[in-house]
PDB file of C-alpha atoms in Angstrom:
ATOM      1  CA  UNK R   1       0.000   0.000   0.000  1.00 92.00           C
ATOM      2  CA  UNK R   2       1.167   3.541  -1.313  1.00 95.00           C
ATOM      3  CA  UNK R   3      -0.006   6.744  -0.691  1.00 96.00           C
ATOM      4  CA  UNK R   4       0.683   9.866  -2.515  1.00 96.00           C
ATOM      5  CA  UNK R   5      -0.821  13.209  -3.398  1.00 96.00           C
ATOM      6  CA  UNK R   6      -2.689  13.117  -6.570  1.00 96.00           C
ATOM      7  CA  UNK R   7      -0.467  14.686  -8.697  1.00 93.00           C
ATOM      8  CA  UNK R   8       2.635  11.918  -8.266  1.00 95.00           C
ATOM      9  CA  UNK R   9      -0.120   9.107  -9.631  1.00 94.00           C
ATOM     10  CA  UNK R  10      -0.110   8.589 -13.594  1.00 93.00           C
ATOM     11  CA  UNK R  11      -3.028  10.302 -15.464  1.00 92.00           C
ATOM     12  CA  UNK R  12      -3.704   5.962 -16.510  1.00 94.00           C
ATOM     13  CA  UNK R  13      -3.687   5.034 -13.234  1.00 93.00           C
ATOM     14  CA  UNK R  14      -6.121   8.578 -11.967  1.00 94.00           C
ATOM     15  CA  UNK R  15      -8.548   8.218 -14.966  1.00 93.00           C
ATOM     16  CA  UNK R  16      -8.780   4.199 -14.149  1.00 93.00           C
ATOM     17  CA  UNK R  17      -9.609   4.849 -10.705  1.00 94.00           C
ATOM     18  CA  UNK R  18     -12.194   7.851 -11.458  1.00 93.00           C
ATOM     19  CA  UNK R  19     -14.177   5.770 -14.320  1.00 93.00           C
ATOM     20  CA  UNK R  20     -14.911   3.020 -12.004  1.00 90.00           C
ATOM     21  CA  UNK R  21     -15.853   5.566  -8.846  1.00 88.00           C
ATOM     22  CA  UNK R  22     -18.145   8.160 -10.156  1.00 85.00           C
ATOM     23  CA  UNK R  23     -19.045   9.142  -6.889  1.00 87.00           C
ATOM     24  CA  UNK R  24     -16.050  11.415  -6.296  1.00 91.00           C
ATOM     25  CA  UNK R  25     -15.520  14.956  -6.604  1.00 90.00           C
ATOM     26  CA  UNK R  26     -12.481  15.069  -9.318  1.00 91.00           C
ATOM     27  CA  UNK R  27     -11.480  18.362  -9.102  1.00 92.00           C
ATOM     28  CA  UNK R  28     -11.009  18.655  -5.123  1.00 91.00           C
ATOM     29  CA  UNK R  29      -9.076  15.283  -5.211  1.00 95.00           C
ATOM     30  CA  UNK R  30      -6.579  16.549  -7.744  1.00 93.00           C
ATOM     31  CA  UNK R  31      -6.349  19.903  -5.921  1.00 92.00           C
ATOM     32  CA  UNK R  32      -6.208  18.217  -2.274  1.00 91.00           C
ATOM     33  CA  UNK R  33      -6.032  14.965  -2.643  1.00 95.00           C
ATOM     34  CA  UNK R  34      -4.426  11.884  -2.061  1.00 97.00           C
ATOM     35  CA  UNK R  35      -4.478   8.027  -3.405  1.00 97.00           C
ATOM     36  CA  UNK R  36      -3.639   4.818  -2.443  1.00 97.00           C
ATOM     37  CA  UNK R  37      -1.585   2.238  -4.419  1.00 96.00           C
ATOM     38  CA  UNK R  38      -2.352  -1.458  -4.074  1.00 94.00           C
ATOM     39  CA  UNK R  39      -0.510  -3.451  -6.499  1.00 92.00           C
ATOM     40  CA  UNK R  40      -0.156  -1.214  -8.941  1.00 91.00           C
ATOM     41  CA  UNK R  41      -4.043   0.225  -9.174  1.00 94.00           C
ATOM     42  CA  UNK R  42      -5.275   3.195  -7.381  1.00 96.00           C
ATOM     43  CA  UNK R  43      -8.112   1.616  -5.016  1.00 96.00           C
ATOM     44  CA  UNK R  44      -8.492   4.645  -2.521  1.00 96.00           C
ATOM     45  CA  UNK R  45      -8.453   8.278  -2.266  1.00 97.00           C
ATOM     46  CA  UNK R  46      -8.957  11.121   0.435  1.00 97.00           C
ATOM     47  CA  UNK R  47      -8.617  14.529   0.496  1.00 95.00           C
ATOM     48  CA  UNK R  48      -6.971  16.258   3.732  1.00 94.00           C
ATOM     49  CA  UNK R  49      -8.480  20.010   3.914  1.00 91.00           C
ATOM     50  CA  UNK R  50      -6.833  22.648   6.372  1.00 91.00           C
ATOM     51  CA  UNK R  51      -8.986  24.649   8.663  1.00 88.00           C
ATOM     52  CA  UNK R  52      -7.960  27.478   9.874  1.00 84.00           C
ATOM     53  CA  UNK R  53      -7.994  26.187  13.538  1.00 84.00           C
ATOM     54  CA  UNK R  54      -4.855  23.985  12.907  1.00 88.00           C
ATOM     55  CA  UNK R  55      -7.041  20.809  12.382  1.00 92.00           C
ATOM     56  CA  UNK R  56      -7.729  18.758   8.955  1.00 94.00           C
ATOM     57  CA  UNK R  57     -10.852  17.882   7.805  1.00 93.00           C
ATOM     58  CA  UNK R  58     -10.897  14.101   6.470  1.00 95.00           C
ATOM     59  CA  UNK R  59     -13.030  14.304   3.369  1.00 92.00           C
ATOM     60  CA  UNK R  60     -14.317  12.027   0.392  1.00 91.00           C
ATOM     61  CA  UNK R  61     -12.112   9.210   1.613  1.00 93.00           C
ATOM     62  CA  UNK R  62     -13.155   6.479  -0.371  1.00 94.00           C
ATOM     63  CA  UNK R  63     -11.703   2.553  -0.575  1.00 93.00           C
ATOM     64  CA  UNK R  64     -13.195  -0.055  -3.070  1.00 92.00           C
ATOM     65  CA  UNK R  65     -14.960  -2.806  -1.644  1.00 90.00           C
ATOM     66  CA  UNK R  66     -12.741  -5.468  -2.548  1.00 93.00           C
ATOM     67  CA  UNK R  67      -9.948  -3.729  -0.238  1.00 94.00           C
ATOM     68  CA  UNK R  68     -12.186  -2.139   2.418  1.00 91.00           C
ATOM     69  CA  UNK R  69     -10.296  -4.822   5.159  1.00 93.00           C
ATOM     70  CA  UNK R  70      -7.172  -2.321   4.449  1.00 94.00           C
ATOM     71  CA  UNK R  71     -10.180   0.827   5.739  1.00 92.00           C
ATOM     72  CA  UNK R  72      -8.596   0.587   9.714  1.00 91.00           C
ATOM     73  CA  UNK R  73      -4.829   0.520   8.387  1.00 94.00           C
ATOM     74  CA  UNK R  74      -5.522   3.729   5.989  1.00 95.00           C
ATOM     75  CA  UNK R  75      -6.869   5.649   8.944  1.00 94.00           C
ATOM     76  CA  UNK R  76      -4.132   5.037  10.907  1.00 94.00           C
ATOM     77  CA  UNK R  77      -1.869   5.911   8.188  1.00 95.00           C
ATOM     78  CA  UNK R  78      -4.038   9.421   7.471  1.00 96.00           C
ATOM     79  CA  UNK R  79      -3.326  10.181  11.260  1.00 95.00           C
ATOM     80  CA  UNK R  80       0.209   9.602  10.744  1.00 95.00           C
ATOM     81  CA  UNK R  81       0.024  12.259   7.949  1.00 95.00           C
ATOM     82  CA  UNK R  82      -1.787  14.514  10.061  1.00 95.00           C
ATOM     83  CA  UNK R  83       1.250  14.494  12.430  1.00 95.00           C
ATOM     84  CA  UNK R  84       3.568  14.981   9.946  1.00 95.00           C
ATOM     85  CA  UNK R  85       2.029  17.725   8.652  1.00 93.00           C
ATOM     86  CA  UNK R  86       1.911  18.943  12.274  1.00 94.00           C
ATOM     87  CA  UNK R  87      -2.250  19.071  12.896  1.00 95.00           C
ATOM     88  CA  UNK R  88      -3.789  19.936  15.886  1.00 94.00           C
ATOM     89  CA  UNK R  89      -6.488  17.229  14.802  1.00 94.00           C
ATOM     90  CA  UNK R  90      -8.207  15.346  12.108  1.00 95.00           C
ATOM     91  CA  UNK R  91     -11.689  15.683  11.573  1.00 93.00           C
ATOM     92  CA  UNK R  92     -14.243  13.102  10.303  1.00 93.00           C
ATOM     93  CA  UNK R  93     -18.181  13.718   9.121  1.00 89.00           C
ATOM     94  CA  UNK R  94     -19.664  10.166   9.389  1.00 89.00           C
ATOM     95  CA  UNK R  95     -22.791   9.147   7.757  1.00 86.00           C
ATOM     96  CA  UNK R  96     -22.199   5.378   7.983  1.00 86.00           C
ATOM     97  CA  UNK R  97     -22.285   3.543  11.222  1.00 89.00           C
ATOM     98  CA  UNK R  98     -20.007   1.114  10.955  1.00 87.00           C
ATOM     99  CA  UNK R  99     -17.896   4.086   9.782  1.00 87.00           C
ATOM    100  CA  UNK R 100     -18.833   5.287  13.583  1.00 91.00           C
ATOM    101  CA  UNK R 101     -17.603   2.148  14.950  1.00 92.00           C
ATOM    102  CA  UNK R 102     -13.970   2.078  12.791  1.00 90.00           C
ATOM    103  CA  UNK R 103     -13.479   5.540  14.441  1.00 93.00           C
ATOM    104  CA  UNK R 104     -14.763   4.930  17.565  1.00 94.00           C
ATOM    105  CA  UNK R 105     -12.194   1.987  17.542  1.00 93.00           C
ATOM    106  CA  UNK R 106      -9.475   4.228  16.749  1.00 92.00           C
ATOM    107  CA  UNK R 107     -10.075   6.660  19.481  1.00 94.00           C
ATOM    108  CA  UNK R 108     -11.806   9.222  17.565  1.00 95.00           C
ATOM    109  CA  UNK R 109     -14.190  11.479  19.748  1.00 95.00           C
ATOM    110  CA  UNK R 110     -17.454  12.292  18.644  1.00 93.00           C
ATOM    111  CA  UNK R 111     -18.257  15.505  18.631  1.00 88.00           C
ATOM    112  CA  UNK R 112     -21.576  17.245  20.512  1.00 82.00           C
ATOM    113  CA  UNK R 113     -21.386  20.484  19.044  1.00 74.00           C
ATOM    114  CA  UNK R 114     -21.202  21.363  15.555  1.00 65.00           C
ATOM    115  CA  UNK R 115     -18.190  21.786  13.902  1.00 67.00           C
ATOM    116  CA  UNK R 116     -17.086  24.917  12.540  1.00 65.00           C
ATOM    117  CA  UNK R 117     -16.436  24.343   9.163  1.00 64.00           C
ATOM    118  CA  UNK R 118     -16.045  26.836   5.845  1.00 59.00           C
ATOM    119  CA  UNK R 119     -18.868  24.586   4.268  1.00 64.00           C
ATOM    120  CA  UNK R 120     -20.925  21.879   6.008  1.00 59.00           C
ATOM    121  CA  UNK R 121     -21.319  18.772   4.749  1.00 60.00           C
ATOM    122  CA  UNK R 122     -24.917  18.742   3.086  1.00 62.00           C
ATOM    123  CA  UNK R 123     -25.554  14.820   4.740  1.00 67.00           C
ATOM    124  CA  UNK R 124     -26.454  14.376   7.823  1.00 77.00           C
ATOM    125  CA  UNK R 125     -24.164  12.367  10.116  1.00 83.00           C
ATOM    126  CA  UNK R 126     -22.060  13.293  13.236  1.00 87.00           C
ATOM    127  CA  UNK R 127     -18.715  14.593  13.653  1.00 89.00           C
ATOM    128  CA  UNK R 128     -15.566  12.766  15.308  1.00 94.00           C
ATOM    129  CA  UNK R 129     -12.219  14.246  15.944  1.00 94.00           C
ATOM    130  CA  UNK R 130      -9.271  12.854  16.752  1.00 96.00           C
ATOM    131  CA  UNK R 131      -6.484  14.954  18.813  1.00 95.00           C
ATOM    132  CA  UNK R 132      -2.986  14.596  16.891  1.00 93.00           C
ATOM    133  CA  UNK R 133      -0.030  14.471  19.087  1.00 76.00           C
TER     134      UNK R 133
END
């Protein structure tokens, strides 16, 4: 497993990945974005947004089914970004529960207040955050 911003993927490997998951917003993941190598084949993306609190919001991340085992080991490896890129924390709008479980899992807190974010996720769904150190 390899991740690595959008723009160090091939434009084969990007348009492969986009054709068979319609679902994502192409523009912000080659703006933001990131993507995850499995053997070759782009089979997950996310897109790390700054906030101007210090945190990162963790949007669109997306894995295909046939690799979602790998979900747990990506998270842990988006936190580890986080740190790098020295975040005060990572935030997650859920709409999914088992999503809810994964983070509550991985020590994510959900949130009881709304988040102040530049634009609010249209979905409903609650908010977890987990405190980089």
């Amino acid at each position: 497993m390899k991740i690595m911003p959008v723009k160090q993927a091939t434009y084969e490997q990007l348009d492969s990945f986009l054709s068979r998951n319609q679902n994502i917003d192409k523009q912000l993941l080659v703006d933001k974005g990131f993507v995850v190598d499995i053997d070759g084949q782009i089979e997950a993306s996310f897109i790390l947004d700054e906030l101007e609190s210090g945190g990162l919001w963790l949007k669109q991340l997306y894995i295909t089914q046939s690799h979602a085992a790998k979900l747990p080991v990506l998270l842990e490896t988006i936190l580890q970004i986080a740190k790098q890129q020295r975040a005060s924390a990572v935030y997650v709008h859920s709409h999914q529960p088992v999503v809810d479980i994964l983070l509550e899992a991985l020590d994510f807190r959900q949130e009881k207040k709304q988040i102040k974010i530049p634009q609010n996720p249209s979905r409903a769904g609650s908010w977890w955050s987990y405190e980089v150190s």
